[in-house]
Short mmCIF file of C-alpha atoms in Angstrom, two decimals:
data_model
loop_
_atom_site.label_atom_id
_atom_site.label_comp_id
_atom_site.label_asym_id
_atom_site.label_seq_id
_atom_site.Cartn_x
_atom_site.Cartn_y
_atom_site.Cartn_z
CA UNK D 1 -79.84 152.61 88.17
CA UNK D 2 -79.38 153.07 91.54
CA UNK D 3 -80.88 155.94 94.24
CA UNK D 4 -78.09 156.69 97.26
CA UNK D 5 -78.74 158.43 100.31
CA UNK D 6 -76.79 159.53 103.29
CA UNK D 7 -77.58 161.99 105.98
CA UNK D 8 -78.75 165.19 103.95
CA UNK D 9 -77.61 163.87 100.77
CA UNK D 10 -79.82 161.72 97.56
CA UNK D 11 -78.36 161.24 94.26
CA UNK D 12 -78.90 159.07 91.42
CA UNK D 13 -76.19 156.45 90.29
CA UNK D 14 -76.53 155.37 86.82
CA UNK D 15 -74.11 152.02 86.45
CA UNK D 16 -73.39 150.65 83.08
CA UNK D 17 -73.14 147.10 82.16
CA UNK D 18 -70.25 145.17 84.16
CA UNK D 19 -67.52 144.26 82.10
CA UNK D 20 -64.66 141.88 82.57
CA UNK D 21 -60.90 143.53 82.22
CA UNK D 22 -58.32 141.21 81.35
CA UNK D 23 -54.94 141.28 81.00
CA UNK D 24 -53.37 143.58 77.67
CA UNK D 25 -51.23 140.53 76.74
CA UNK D 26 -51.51 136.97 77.42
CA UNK D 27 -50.00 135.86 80.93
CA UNK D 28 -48.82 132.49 82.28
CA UNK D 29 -52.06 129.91 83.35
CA UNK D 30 -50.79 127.93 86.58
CA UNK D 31 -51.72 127.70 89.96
CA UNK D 32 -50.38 129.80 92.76
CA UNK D 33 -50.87 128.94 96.70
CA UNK D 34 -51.46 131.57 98.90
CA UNK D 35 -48.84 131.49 102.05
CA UNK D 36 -50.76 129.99 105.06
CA UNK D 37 -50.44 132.96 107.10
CA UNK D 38 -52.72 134.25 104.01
CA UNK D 39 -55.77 132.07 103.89
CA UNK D 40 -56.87 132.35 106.89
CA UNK D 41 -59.94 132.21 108.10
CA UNK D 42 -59.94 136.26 109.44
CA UNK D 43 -58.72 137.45 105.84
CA UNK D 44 -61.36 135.74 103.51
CA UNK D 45 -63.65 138.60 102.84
CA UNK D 46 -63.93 141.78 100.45
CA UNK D 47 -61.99 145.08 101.40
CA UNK D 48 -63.75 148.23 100.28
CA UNK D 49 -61.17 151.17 99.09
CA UNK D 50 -62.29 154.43 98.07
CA UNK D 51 -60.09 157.23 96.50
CA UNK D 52 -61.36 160.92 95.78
CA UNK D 53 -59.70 162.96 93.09
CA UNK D 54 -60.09 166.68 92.48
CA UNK D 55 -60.50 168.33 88.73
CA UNK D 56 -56.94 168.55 87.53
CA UNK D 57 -56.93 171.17 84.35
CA UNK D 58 -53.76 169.65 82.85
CA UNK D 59 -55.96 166.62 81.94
CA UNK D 60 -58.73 168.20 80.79
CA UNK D 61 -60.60 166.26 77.92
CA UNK D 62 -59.28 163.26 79.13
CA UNK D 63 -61.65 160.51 80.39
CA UNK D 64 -60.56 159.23 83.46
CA UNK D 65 -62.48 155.78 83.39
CA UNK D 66 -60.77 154.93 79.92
CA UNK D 67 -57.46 156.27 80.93
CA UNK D 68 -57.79 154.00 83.97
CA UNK D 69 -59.20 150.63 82.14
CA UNK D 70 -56.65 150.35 79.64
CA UNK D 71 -53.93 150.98 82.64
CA UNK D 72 -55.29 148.19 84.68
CA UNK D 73 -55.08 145.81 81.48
CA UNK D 74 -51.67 146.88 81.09
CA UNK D 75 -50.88 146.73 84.40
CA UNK D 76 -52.50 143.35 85.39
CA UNK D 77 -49.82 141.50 82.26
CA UNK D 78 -47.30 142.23 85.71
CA UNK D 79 -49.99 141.40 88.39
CA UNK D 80 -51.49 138.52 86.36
CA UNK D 81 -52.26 136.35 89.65
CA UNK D 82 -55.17 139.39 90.14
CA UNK D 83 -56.73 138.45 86.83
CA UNK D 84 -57.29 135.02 88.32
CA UNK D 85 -59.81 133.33 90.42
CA UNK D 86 -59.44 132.16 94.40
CA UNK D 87 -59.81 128.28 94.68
CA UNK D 88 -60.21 126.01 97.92
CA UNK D 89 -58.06 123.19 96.88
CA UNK D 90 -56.20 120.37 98.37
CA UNK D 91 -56.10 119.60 102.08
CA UNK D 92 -56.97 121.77 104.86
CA UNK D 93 -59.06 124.45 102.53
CA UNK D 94 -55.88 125.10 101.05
CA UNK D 95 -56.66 128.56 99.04
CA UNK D 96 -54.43 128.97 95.57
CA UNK D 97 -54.81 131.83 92.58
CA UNK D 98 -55.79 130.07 89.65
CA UNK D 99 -54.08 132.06 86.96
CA UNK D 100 -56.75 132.02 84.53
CA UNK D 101 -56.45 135.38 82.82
CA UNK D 102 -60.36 135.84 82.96
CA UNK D 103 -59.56 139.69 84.15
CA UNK D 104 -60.99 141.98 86.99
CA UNK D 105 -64.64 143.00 87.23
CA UNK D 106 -64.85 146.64 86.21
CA UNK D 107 -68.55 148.94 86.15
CA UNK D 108 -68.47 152.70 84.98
CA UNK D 109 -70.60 154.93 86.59
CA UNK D 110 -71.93 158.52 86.45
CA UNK D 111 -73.52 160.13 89.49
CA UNK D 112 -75.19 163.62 89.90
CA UNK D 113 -73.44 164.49 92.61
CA UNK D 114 -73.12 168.28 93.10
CA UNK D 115 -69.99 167.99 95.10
CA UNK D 116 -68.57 166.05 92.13
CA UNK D 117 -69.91 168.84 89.58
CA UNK D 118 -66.30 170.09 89.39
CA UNK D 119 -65.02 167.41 87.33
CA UNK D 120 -63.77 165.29 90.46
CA UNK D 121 -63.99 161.40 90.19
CA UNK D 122 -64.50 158.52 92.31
CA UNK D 123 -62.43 154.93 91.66
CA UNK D 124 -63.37 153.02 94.02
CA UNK D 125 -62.50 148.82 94.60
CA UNK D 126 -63.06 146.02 96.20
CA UNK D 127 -59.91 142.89 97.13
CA UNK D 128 -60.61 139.97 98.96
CA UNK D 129 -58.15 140.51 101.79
CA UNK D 130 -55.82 137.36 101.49
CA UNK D 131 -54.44 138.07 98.21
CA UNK D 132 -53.24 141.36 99.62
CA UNK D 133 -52.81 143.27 102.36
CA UNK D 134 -52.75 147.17 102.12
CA UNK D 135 -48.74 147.96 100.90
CA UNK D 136 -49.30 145.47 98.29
CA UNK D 137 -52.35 147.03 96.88
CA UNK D 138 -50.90 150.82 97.09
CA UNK D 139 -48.09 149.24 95.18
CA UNK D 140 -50.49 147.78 92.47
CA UNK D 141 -52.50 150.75 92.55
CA UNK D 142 -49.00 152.69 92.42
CA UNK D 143 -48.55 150.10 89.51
CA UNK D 144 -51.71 151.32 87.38
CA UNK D 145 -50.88 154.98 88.42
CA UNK D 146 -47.54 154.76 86.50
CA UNK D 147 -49.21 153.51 83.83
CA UNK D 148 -51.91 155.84 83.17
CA UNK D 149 -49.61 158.77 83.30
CA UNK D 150 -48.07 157.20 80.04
CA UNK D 151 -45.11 154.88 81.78
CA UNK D 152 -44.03 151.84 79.74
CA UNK D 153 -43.18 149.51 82.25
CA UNK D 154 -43.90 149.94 86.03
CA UNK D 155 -41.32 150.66 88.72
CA UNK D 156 -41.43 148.07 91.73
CA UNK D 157 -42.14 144.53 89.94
CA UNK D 158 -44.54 142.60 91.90
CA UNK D 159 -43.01 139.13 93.72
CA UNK D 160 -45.01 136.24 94.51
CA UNK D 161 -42.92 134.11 96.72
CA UNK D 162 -45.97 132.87 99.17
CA UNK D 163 -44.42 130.10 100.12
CA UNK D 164 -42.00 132.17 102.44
CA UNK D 165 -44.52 132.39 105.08
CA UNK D 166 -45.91 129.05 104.60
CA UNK D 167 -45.58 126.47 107.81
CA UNK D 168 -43.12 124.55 108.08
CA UNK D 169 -42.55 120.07 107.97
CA UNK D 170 -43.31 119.12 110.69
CA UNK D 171 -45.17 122.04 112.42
CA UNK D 172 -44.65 123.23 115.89
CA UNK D 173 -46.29 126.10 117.36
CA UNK D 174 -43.26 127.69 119.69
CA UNK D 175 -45.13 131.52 120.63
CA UNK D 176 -47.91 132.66 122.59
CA UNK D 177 -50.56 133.54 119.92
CA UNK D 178 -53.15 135.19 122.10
CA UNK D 179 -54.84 137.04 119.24
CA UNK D 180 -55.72 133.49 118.29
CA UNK D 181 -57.10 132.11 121.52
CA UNK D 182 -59.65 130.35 122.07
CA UNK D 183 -61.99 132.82 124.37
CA UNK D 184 -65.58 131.72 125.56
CA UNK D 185 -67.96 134.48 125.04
CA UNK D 186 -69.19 134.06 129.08
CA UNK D 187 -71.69 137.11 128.10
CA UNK D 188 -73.64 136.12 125.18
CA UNK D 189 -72.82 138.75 122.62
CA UNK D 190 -74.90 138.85 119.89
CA UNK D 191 -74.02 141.19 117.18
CA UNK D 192 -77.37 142.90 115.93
CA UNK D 193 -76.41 142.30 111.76
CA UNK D 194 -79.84 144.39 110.91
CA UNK D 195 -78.86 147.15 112.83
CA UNK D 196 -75.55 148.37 112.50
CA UNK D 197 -74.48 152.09 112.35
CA UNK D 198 -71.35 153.41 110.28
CA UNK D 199 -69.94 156.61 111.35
CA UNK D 200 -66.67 157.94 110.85
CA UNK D 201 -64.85 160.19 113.44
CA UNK D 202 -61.85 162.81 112.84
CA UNK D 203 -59.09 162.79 115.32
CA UNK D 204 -56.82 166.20 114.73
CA UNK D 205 -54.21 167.90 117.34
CA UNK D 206 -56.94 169.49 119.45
CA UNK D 207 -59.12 166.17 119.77
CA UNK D 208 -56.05 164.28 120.86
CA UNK D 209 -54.77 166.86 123.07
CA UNK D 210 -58.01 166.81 124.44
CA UNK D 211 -58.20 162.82 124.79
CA UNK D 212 -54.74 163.18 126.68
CA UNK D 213 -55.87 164.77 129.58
CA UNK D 214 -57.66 160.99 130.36
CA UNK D 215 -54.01 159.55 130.34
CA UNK D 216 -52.42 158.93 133.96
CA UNK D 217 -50.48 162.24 134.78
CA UNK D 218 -47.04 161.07 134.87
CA UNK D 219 -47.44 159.71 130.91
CA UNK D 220 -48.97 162.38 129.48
CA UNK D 221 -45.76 164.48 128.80
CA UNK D 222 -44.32 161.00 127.05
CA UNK D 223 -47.07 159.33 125.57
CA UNK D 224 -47.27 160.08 121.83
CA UNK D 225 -47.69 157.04 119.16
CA UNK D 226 -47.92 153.38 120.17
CA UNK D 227 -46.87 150.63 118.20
CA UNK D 228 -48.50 146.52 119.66
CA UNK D 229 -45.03 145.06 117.05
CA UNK D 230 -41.77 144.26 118.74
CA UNK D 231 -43.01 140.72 119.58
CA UNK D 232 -43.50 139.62 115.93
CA UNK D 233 -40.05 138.40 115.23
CA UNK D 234 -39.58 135.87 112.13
CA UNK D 235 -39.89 132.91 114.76
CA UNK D 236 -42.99 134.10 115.63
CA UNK D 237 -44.63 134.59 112.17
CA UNK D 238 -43.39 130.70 111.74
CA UNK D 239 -44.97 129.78 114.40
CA UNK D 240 -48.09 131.09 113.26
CA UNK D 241 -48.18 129.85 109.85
CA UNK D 242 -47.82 126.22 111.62
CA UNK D 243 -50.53 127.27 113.85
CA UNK D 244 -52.68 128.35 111.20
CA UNK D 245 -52.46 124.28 109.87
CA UNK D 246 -52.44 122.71 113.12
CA UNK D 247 -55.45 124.27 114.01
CA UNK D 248 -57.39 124.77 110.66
CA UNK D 249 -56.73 128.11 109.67
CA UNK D 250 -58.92 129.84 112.72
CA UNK D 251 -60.40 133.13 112.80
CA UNK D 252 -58.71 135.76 115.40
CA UNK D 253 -60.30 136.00 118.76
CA UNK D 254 -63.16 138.73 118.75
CA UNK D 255 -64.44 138.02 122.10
CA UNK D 256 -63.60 141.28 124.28
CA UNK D 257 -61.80 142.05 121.53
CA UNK D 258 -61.42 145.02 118.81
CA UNK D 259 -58.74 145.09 115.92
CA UNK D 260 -57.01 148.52 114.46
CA UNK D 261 -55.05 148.54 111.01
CA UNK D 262 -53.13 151.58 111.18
CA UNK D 263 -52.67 152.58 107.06
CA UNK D 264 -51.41 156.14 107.75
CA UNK D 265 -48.28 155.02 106.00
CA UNK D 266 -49.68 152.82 103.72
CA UNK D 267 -49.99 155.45 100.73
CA UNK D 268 -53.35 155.40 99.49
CA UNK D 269 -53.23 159.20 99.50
CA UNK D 270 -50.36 159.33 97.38
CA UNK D 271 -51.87 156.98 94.04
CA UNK D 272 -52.03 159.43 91.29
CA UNK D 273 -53.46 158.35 87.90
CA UNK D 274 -52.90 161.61 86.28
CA UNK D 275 -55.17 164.02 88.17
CA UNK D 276 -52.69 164.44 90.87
CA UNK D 277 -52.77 162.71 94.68
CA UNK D 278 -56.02 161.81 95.94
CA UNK D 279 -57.80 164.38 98.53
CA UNK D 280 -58.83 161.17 100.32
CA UNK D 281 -57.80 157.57 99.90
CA UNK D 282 -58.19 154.23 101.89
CA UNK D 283 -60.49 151.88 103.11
CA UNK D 284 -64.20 152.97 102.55
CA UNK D 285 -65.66 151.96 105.95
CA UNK D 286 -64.84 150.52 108.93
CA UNK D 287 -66.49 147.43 110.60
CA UNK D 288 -65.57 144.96 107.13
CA UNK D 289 -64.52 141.65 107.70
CA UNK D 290 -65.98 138.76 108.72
CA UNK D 291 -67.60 139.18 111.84
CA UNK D 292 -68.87 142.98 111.20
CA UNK D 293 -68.02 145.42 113.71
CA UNK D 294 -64.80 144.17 115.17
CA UNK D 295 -62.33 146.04 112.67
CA UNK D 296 -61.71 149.40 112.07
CA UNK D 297 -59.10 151.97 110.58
CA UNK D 298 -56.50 154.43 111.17
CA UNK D 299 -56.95 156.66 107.94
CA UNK D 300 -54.54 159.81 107.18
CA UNK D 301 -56.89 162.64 106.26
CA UNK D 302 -57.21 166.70 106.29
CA UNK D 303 -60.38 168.04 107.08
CA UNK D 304 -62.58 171.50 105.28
CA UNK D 305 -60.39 173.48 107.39
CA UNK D 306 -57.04 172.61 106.45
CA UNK D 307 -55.93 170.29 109.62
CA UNK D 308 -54.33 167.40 109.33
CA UNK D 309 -54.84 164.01 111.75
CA UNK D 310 -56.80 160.83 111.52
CA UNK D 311 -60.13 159.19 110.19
CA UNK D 312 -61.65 156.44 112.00
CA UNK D 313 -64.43 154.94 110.98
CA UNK D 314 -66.49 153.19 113.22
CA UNK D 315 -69.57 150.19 112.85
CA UNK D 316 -71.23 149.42 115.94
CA UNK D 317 -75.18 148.62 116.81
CA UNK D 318 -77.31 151.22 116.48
CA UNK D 319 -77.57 151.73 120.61
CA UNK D 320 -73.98 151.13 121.34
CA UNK D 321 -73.16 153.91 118.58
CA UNK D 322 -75.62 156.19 120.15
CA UNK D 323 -74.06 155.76 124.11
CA UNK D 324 -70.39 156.15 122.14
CA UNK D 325 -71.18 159.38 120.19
CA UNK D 326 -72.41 160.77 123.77
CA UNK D 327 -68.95 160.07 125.77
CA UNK D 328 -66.67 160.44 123.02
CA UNK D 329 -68.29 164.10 123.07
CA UNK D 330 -67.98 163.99 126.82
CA UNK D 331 -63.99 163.59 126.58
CA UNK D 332 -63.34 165.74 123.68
CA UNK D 333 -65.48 168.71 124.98
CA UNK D 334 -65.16 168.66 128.92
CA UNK D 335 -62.65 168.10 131.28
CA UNK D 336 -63.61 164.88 132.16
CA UNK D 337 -66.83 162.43 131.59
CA UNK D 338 -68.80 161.95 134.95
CA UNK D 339 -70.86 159.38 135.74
CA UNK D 340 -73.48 158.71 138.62
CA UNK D 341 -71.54 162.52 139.97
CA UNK D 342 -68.28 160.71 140.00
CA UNK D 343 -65.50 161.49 137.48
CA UNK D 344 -65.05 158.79 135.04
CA UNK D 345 -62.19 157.74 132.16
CA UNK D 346 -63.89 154.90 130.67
CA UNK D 347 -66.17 154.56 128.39
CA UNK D 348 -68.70 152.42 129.43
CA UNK D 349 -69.65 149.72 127.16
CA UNK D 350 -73.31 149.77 125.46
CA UNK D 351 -72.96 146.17 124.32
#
């Protein structure tokens, strides 16, 4: 048992014994490599995802956490390499699935939770990143969805096929890969691991609108959605799988740096396992990875009163969330920030 707190908020967690869910049938045992764009060294750690599902009376008297284990068993006979186990093997900490069958860790759960007390439920799970990325575990979750609403066989079969982004014989790195340079950290940062605040922040039409003002004049007419992928052309995901083995399968650069994965269109949202879409879905906090605090998330959410725009959660230290909090306010509820009487449109950095 378990006691959880947040802000204004204590409730008990009572988790039952962990149990191992394996496949409904018996699969193939082999060995699978992961791509080498996959293993790398920024992609081998745990993704949290958390979906939220409202009481749905068409499916009342039916248990959601057995509906949902005998899906996954079903489903995982398609998405075997799941029910595996991640191995560094061969040269290079060469990562591969061994197909074992053993299953997917899987722990019930009951909380008193009074915003739960009308029949909602929680599934929540955890992937380490290089098996997946975030389409490919909508479409499993998709998968199990299709399944627990009664569906004999599942819609989009999964394809392994890994070795289409592996490097090639002999390797030669022919981009500019500056997410993967090598930066000195000239300042010293030291990323406080003890103290490190989570908070999430909600970004709707009047919160942009007001964040636009701080764009230069003759762009803010223009400036709507940006999108840093026009440069990744199939040469240049080649050259990075060969850079990836060339150079040992480095972590991205997080000096001066800050990564966003946009999932607004991944469909998290959309994964019904009988009780209808989820009223929120995606990753369960930002600052995973890792290094923490360099990651976060563009989430697709709509808010108590009925506006639609964008979660992102945030993990920063303690005292650098504090000074943020302040001049995000600043932007989003003046005309501009000031600073030291001057008008300002940065935000200074507390690190």
């Amino acid at each position: 048992m378990a006691v959880s707190s947040t802000a204004g908020l204590v409730f008990t967690v009572r988790r039952k014994t962990p149990e191992l869910v394996a496949p409904a049938r018996s699969t193939p045992h082999e060995y699978k490599p992961l791509s080498d764009i996959d293993d790398q060294e920024g992609l081998r750690f745990q993704i949290p995802v958390i979906q939220f599902y409202r009481k749905d009376g068409a499916m009342e008297g039916r248990d959601p956490v057995k509906v949902i284990r005998e899906a996954v068993a079903k489903t995982l006979v398609w998405y075997y390499p799941f029910a595996g186990r991640l191995r560094e093997l061969g040269a290079g900490r060469k990562l591969m699935v061994h197909c074992t069958g053993e299953g997917v860790l899987f722990i019930e759960a009951d909380a008193d939770v009074t915003r739960l007390g009308c029949g909602g439920f929680i599934v929540a799970l955890r992937l380490n990143h290089t098996m997946s990325d975030a389409p490919g575990l909508v479409q499993f979750m998709e998968a199990v969805g299709e399944v627990a609403r009664g569906a004999d066989s599942i819609s989009v079969q999964p394809v392994w096929q890994r070795e289409l982004l592996s490097a090639r014989n002999p390797q030669h790195v022919t981009c500019t890969h500056h997410e993967y340079a090598e930066v000195p950290d000239t300042k010293g940062t030291i990323i406080p691991l003890d103290d490190m605040a989570h908070r999430s922040f909600f970004f709707g039409h009047k919160e942009v609108s007001a964040l636009r003002k701080f764009v230069p004049p003759h762009l803010q007419d223009k400036c709507s959605t940006f999108e840093a992928k026009a440069d990744v052309t199939e040469e240049y995901m080649r050259s990075l799988a060969d850079l990836m083995v060339i150079r040992g399968r480095p972590h991205f650069t997080v000096v001066r740096g800050y990564l966003v994965s946009d999932v607004t269109r991944a469909g998290f949202r959309d994964v019904d396992f009988g009780w209808g879409k989820a009223a929120y879905g995606g990753p369960a906090k930002g600052g995973v990875g890792a290094i923490p605090g360099v990651a976060s998330f563009y989430i697709p959410f709509t808010n108590k009163n009925g506006e639609t725009g964008i979660v992102v959660p945030f993990c920063l230290p303690g005292p650098a969330m504090d000074r943020f909090m302040i001049q995000l306010d600043s932007m989003l509820n003046s005309e501009k920030p000031t600073k030291n009487g001057k008008t300002s449109t940065f935000i200074a950095s507390a690190m």
